[in-house]
Tab-separated table of C-alpha atoms in Angstrom:
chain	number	residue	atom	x	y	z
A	5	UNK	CA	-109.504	230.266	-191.666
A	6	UNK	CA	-111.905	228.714	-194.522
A	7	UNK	CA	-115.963	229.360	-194.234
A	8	UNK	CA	-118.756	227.377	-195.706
A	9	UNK	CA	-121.482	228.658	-197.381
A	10	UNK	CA	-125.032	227.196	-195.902
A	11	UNK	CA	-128.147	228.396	-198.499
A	12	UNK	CA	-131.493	228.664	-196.465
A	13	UNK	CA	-134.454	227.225	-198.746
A	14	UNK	CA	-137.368	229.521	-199.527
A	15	UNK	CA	-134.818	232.400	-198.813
A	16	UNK	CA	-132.016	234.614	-200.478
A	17	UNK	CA	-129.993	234.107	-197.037
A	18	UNK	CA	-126.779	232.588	-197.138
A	19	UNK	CA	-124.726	231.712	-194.187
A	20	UNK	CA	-121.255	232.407	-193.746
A	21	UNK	CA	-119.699	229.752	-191.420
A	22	UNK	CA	-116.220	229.781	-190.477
A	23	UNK	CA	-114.859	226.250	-189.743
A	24	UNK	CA	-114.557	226.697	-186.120
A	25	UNK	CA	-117.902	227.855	-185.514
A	26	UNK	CA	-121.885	226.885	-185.094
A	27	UNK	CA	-124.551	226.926	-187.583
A	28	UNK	CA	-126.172	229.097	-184.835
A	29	UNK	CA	-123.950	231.603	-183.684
A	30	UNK	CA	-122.416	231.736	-187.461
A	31	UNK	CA	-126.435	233.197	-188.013
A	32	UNK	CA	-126.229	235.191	-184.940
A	33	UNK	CA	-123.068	237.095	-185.686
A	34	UNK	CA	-124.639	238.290	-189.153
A	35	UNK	CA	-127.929	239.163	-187.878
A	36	UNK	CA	-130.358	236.753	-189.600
A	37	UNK	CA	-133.080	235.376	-186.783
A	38	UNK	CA	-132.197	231.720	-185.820
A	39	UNK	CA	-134.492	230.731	-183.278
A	40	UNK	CA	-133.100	229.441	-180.477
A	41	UNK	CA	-132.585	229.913	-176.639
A	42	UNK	CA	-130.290	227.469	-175.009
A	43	UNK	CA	-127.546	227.753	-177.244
A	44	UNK	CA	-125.968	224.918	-175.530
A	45	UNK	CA	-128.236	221.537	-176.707
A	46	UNK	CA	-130.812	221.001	-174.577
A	47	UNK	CA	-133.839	223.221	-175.554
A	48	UNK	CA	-133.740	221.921	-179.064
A	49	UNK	CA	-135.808	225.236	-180.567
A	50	UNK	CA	-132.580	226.036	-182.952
A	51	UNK	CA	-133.820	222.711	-184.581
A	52	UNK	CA	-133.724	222.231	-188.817
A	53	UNK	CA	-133.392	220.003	-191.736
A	54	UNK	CA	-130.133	219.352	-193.235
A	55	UNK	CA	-131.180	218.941	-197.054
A	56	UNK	CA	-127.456	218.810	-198.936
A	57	UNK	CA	-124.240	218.649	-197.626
A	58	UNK	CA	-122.612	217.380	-194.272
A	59	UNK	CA	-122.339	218.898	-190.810
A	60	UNK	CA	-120.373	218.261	-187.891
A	61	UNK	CA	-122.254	216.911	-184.813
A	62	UNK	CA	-120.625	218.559	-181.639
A	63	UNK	CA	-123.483	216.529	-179.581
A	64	UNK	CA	-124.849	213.592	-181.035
A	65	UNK	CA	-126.732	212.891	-177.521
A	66	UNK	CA	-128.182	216.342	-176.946
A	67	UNK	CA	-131.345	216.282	-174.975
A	68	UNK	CA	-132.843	218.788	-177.405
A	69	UNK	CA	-133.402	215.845	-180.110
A	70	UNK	CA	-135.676	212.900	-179.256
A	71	UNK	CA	-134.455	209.991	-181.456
A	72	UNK	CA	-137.378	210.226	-183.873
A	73	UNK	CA	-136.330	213.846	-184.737
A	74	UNK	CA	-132.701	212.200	-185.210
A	75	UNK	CA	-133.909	209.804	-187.504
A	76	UNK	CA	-135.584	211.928	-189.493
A	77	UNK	CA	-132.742	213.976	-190.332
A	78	UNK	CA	-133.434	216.910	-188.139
A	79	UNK	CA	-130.243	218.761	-186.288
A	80	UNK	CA	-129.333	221.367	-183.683
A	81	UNK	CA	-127.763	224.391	-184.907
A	82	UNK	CA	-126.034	225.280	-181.862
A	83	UNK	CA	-124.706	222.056	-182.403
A	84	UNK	CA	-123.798	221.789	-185.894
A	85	UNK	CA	-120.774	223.152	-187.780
A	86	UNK	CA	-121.099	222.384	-191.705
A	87	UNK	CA	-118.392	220.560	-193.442
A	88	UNK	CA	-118.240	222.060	-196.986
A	89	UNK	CA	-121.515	224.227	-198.500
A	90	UNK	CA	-124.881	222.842	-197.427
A	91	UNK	CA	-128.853	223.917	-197.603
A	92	UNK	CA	-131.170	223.830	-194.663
A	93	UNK	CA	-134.641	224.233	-194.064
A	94	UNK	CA	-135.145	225.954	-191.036
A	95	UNK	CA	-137.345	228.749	-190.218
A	96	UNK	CA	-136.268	231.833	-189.495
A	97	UNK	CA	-137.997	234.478	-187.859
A	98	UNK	CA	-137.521	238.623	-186.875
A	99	UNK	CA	-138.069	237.999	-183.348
A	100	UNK	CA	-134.605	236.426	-183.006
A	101	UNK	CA	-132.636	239.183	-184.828
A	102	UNK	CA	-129.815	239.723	-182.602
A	103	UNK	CA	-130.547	243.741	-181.202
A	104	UNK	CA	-126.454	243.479	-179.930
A	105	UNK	CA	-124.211	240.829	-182.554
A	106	UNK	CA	-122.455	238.549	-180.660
A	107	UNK	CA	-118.370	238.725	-181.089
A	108	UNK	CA	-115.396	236.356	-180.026
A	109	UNK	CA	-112.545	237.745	-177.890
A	110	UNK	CA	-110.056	236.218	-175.577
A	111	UNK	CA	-110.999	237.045	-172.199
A	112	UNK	CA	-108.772	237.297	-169.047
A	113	UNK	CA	-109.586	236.619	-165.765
A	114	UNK	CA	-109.584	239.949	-163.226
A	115	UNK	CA	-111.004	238.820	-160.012
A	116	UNK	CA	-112.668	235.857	-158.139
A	117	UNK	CA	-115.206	236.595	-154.957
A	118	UNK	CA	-116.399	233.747	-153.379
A	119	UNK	CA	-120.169	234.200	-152.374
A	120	UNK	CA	-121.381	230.601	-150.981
A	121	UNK	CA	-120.259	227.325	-150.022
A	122	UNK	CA	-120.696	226.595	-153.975
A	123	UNK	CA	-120.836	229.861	-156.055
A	124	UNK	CA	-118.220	232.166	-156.882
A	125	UNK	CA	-118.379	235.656	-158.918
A	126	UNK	CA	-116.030	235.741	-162.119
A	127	UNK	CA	-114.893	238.970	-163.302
A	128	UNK	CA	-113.149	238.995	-167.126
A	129	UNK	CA	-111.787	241.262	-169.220
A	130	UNK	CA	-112.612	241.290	-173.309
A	131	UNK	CA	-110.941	242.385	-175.986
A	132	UNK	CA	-113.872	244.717	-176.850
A	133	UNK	CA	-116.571	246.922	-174.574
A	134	UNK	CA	-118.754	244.846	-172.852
A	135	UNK	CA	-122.204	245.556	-174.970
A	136	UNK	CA	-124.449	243.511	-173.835
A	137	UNK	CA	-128.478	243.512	-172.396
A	138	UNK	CA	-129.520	243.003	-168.990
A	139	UNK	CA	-130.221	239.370	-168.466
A	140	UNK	CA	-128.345	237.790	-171.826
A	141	UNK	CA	-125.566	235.355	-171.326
A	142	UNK	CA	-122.120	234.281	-173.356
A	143	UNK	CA	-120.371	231.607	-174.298
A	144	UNK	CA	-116.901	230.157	-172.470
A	145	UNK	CA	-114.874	228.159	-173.358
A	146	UNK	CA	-111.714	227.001	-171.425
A	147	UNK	CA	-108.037	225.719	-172.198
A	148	UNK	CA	-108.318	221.981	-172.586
A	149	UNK	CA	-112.239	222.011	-173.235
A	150	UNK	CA	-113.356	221.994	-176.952
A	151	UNK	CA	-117.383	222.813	-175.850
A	152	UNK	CA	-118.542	225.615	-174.818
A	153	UNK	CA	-120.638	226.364	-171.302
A	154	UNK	CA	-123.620	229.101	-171.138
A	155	UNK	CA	-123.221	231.568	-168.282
A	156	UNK	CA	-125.441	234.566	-167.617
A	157	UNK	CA	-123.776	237.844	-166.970
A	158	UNK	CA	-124.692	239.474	-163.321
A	159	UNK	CA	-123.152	243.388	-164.286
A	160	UNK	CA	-124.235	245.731	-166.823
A	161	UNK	CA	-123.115	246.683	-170.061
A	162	UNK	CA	-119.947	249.178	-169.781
A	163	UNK	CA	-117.002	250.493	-171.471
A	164	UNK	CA	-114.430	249.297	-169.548
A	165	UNK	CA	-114.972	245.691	-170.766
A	166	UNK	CA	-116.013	243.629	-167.777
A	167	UNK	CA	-117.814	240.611	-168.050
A	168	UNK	CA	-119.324	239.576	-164.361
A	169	UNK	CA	-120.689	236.436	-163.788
A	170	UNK	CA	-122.301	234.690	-160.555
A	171	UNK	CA	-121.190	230.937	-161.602
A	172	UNK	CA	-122.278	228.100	-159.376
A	173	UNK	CA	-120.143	225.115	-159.362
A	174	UNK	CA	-121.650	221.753	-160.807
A	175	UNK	CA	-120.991	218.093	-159.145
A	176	UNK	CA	-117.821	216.796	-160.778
A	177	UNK	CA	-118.217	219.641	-163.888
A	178	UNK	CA	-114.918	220.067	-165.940
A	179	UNK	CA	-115.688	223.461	-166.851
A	180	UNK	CA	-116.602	224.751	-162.995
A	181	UNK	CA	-114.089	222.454	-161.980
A	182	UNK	CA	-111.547	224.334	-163.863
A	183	UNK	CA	-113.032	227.617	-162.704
A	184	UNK	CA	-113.047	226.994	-158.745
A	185	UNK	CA	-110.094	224.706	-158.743
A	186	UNK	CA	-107.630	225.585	-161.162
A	187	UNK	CA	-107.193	228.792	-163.208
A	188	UNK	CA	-106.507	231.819	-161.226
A	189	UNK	CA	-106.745	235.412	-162.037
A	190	UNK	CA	-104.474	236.657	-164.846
A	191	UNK	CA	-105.252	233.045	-166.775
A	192	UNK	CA	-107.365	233.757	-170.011
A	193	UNK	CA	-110.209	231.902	-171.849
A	194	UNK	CA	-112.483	232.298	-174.462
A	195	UNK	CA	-115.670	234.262	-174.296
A	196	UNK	CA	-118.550	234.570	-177.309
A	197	UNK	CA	-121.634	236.719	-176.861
A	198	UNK	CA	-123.407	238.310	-175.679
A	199	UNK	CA	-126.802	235.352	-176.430
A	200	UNK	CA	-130.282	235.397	-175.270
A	201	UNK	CA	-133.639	236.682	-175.535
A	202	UNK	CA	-134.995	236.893	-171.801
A	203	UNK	CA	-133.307	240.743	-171.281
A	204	UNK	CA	-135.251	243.647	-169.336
A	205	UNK	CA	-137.302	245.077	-171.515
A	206	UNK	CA	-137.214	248.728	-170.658
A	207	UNK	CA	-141.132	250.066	-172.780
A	208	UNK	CA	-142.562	247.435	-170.834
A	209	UNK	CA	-145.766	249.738	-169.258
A	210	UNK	CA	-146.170	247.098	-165.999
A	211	UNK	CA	-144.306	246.669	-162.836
A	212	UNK	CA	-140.736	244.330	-162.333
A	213	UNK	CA	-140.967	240.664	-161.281
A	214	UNK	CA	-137.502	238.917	-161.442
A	215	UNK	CA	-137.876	235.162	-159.989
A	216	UNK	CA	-134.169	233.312	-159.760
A	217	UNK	CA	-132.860	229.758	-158.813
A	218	UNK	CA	-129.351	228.591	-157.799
A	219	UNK	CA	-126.734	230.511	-160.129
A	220	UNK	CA	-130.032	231.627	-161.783
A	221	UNK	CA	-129.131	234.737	-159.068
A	222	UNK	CA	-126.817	236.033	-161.946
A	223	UNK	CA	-129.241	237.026	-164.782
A	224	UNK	CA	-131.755	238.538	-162.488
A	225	UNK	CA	-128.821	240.570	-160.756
A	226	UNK	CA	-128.448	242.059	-163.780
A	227	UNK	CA	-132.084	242.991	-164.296
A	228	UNK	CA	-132.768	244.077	-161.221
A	229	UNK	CA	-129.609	246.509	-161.302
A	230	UNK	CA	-130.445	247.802	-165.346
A	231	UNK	CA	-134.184	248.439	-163.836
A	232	UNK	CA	-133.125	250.130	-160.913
A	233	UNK	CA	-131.009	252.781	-162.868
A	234	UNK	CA	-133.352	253.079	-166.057
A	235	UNK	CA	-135.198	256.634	-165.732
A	236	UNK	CA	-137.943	255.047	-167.935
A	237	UNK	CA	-138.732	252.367	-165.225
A	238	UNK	CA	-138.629	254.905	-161.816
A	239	UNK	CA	-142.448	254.342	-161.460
A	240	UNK	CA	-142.191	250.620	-161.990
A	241	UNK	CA	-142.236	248.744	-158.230
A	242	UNK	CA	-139.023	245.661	-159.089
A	243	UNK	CA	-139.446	242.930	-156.708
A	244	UNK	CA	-136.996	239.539	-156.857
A	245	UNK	CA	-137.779	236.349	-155.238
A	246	UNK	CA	-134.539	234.283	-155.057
A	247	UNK	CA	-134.685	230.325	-153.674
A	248	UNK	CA	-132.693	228.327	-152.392
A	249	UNK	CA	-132.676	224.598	-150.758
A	250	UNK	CA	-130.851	226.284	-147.528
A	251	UNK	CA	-129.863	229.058	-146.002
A	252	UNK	CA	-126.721	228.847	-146.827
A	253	UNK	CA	-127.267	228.724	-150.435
A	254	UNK	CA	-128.526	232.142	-150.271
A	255	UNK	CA	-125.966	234.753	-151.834
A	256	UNK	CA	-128.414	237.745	-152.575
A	257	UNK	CA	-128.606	239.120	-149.250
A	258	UNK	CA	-124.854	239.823	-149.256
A	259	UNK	CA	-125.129	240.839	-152.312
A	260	UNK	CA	-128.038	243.982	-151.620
A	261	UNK	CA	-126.593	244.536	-148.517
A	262	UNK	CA	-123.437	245.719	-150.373
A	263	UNK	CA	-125.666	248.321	-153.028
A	264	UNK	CA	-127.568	250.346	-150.422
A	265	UNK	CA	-129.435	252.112	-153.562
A	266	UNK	CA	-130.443	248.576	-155.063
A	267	UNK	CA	-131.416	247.670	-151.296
A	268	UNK	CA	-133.703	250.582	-151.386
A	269	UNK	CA	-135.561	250.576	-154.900
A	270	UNK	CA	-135.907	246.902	-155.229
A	271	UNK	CA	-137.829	244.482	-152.774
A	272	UNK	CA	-135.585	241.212	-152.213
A	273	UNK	CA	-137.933	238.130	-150.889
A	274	UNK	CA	-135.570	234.937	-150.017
A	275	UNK	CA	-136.945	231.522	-149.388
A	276	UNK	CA	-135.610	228.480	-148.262
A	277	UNK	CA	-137.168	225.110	-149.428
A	278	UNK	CA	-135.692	222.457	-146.863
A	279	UNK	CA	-137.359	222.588	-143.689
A	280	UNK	CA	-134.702	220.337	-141.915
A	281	UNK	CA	-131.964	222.764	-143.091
A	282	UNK	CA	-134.420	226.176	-142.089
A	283	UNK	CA	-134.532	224.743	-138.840
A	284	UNK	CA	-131.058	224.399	-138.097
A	285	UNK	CA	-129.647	227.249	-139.254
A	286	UNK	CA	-132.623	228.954	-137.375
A	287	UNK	CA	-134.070	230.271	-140.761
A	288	UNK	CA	-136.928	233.503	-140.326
A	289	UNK	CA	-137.615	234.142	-143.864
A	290	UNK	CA	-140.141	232.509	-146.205
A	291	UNK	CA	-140.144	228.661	-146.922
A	292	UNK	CA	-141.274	226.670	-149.669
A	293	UNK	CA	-140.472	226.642	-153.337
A	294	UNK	CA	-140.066	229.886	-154.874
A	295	UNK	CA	-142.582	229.292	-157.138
A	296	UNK	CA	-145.480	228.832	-153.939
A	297	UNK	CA	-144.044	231.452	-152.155
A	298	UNK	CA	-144.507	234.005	-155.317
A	299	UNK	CA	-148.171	233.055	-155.506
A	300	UNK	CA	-148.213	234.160	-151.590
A	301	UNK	CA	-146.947	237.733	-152.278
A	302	UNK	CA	-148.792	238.686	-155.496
A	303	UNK	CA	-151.958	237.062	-154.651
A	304	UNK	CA	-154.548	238.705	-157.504
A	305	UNK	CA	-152.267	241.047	-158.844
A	306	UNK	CA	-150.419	238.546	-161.151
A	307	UNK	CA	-151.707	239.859	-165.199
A	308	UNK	CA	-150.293	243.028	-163.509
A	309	UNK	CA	-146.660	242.342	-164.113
A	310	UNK	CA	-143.863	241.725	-166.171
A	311	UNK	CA	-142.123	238.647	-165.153
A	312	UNK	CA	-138.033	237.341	-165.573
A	313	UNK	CA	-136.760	234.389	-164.351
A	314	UNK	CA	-133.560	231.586	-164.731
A	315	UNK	CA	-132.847	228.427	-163.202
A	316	UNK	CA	-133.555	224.697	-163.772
A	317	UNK	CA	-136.600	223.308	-166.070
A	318	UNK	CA	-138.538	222.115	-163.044
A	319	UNK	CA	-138.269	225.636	-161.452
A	320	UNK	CA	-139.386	227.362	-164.971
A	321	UNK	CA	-141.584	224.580	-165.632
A	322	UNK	CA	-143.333	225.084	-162.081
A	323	UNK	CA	-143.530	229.481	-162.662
A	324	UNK	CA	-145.094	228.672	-166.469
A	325	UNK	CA	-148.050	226.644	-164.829
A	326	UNK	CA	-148.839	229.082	-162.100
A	327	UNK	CA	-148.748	232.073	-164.464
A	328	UNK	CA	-149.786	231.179	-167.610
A	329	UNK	CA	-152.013	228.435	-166.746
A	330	UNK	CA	-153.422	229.041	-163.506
A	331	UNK	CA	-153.219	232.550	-163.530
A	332	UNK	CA	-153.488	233.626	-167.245
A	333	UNK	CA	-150.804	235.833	-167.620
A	334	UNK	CA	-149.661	236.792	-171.712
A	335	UNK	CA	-147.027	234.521	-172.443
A	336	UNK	CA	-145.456	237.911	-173.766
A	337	UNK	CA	-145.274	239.077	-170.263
A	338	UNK	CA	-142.809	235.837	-169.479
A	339	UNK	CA	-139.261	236.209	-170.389
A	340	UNK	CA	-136.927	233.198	-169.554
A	341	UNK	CA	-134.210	231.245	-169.297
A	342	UNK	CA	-133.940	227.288	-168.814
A	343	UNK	CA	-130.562	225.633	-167.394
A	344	UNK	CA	-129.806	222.039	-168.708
């Protein structure tokens, strides 16, 4: 397999890009600090100037460009694989130096537990450990599909090289579509990671507050469970708030029920934000968007903690307002991912 070499001005970096894979994860894998947090298009912070040279476009439409950025000659490097040597401008920063490298391994499919009407955990099996940090995500990618998806690992890093995710499945979505319809256990795919920058932070001196959304459940699973058994976090209070649009969107519950030590060191608070569908399934737990009822529980104690949390923009959007304009909480405190 060839690689190109991509010089970064103003630096003595080069990149070494094989011709299969991303500007971004190319960067990744050698431990220089992209910025970036999607890895899949639509944030558009992995953004830079293409100076010499050509590069693929995976994406021409991604949402993470608007069409004056386009036009200006600005790319996405988790969407750009170079055709040749090129030079960038980009800028590059410490803060995104990869603490675990991310690696490529065919993965094989171990077990499938069905946990809702519409979400499903995947177990897989790598060629390598499983080294990864509590809340990160990988890459898949599945027979027939040349792009990759983004899914955010539930378990804990372990040496039996399990890879757990809590996956939910997307209106007429080839790659969940493949997942819940068609491959079975034993079938392989392709996994990449691990990715991501919202992970527990364990020297954090301020109590746990994980906040998740649809198959947002996953990364904060993970959290939650990496808090629960880290001796440096024992006098940290964890609380999760977990939302759903009805009851029977809820998989959490089950999923405490089953770890009576999670059950006991971390408070679970479930809400429901359809009234209609509350009613009729005779719903006594909290209502309203997660984001409302989290303002309910902490009331002034908000500066007070450190805060995770996954799911769609207009969920993260929402929890951004409320804590870091409303409330004033660090934006250091906030560590999150966005699903497009």
């Amino acid at each position: 397999m060839s690689t190109n070499a991509v010089v970064v001005e103003g630096t003595e970096l080069t990149i070494s890009c094989k011709d299969d894979e991303t500007l971004l994860n190319a960067a990744l894998r050698q431990g220089i600090g992209f910025p970036y947090e999607c890895n899949s298009g639509g944030c558009g912070s992995c953004y830079f100037d293409l100076l010499e040279g050509e590069m693929a476009d995976l994406w021409p439409q991604a949402p993470g460009l608007s069409e004056r950025s386009r036009s200006r000659g600005r790319r996405l490097a988790c969407q750009s694989i170079p055709n040749g040597s090129c030079k960038i401008k980009a800028r590059l920063s410490e803060e995104y130096v990869p603490k675990i490298r991310p690696q490529r391994s065919i993965a094989r499919l171990t077990k499938i537990v069905t946990l809702t009407h519409d979400m499903k955990q995947f177990s897989l099996e790598t060629e390598f450990p499983a080294d990864f940090l509590a809340g990160q995500f990988a890459l898949l990618r599945f027979p027939g599909l040349e792009s990759w998806r983004a899914y955010s690992m539930s378990n804990n890093r372990n040496d039996q090289h399990l890879w757990e995710f809590i996956i939910k499945r997307v209106p007429n979505g080839k790659g969940t579509g493949l997942l819940f319809d068609v491959m079975k256990v034993g079938d392989t795919l392709t996994l990449d990671g691990p990715y991501g920058l919202a992970y527990l932070r364990t020297d954090a001196p301020r109590d746990i507050v994980c906040v998740g959304g649809g198959s947002g459940l996953s990364p904060m699973m993970a959290i939650v469970r990496a808090a629960a058994a880290e001796p440096a976090l024992r006098d940290r209070a964890i609380t999760m708030f977990y939302g759903g649009r009805a009851p029977r969107d809820l998989a959490a519950n089950d999923l405490f029920n089953a770890d009576p030590a999670l059950k006991a060191r971390v408070k679970l608070v479930c809400a429901v934000s359809d009234d209609a569908a509350a009613d009729a399934a005779h719903w006594q737990g909290e209502r309203g968007f997660i984001h409302e009822v989290l303002m309910r529980h902490l009331q002034g104690s908000f500066t007070a903690n450190e805060y995770y949390f996954c799911g769609p923009p207009p969920m993260t959007n929402a929890l951004q307002n409320l804590l870091v304009q409303e409330q004033k909480v660090p934006l250091q405190q906030l560590h999150f991912d966005r699903f497009f």
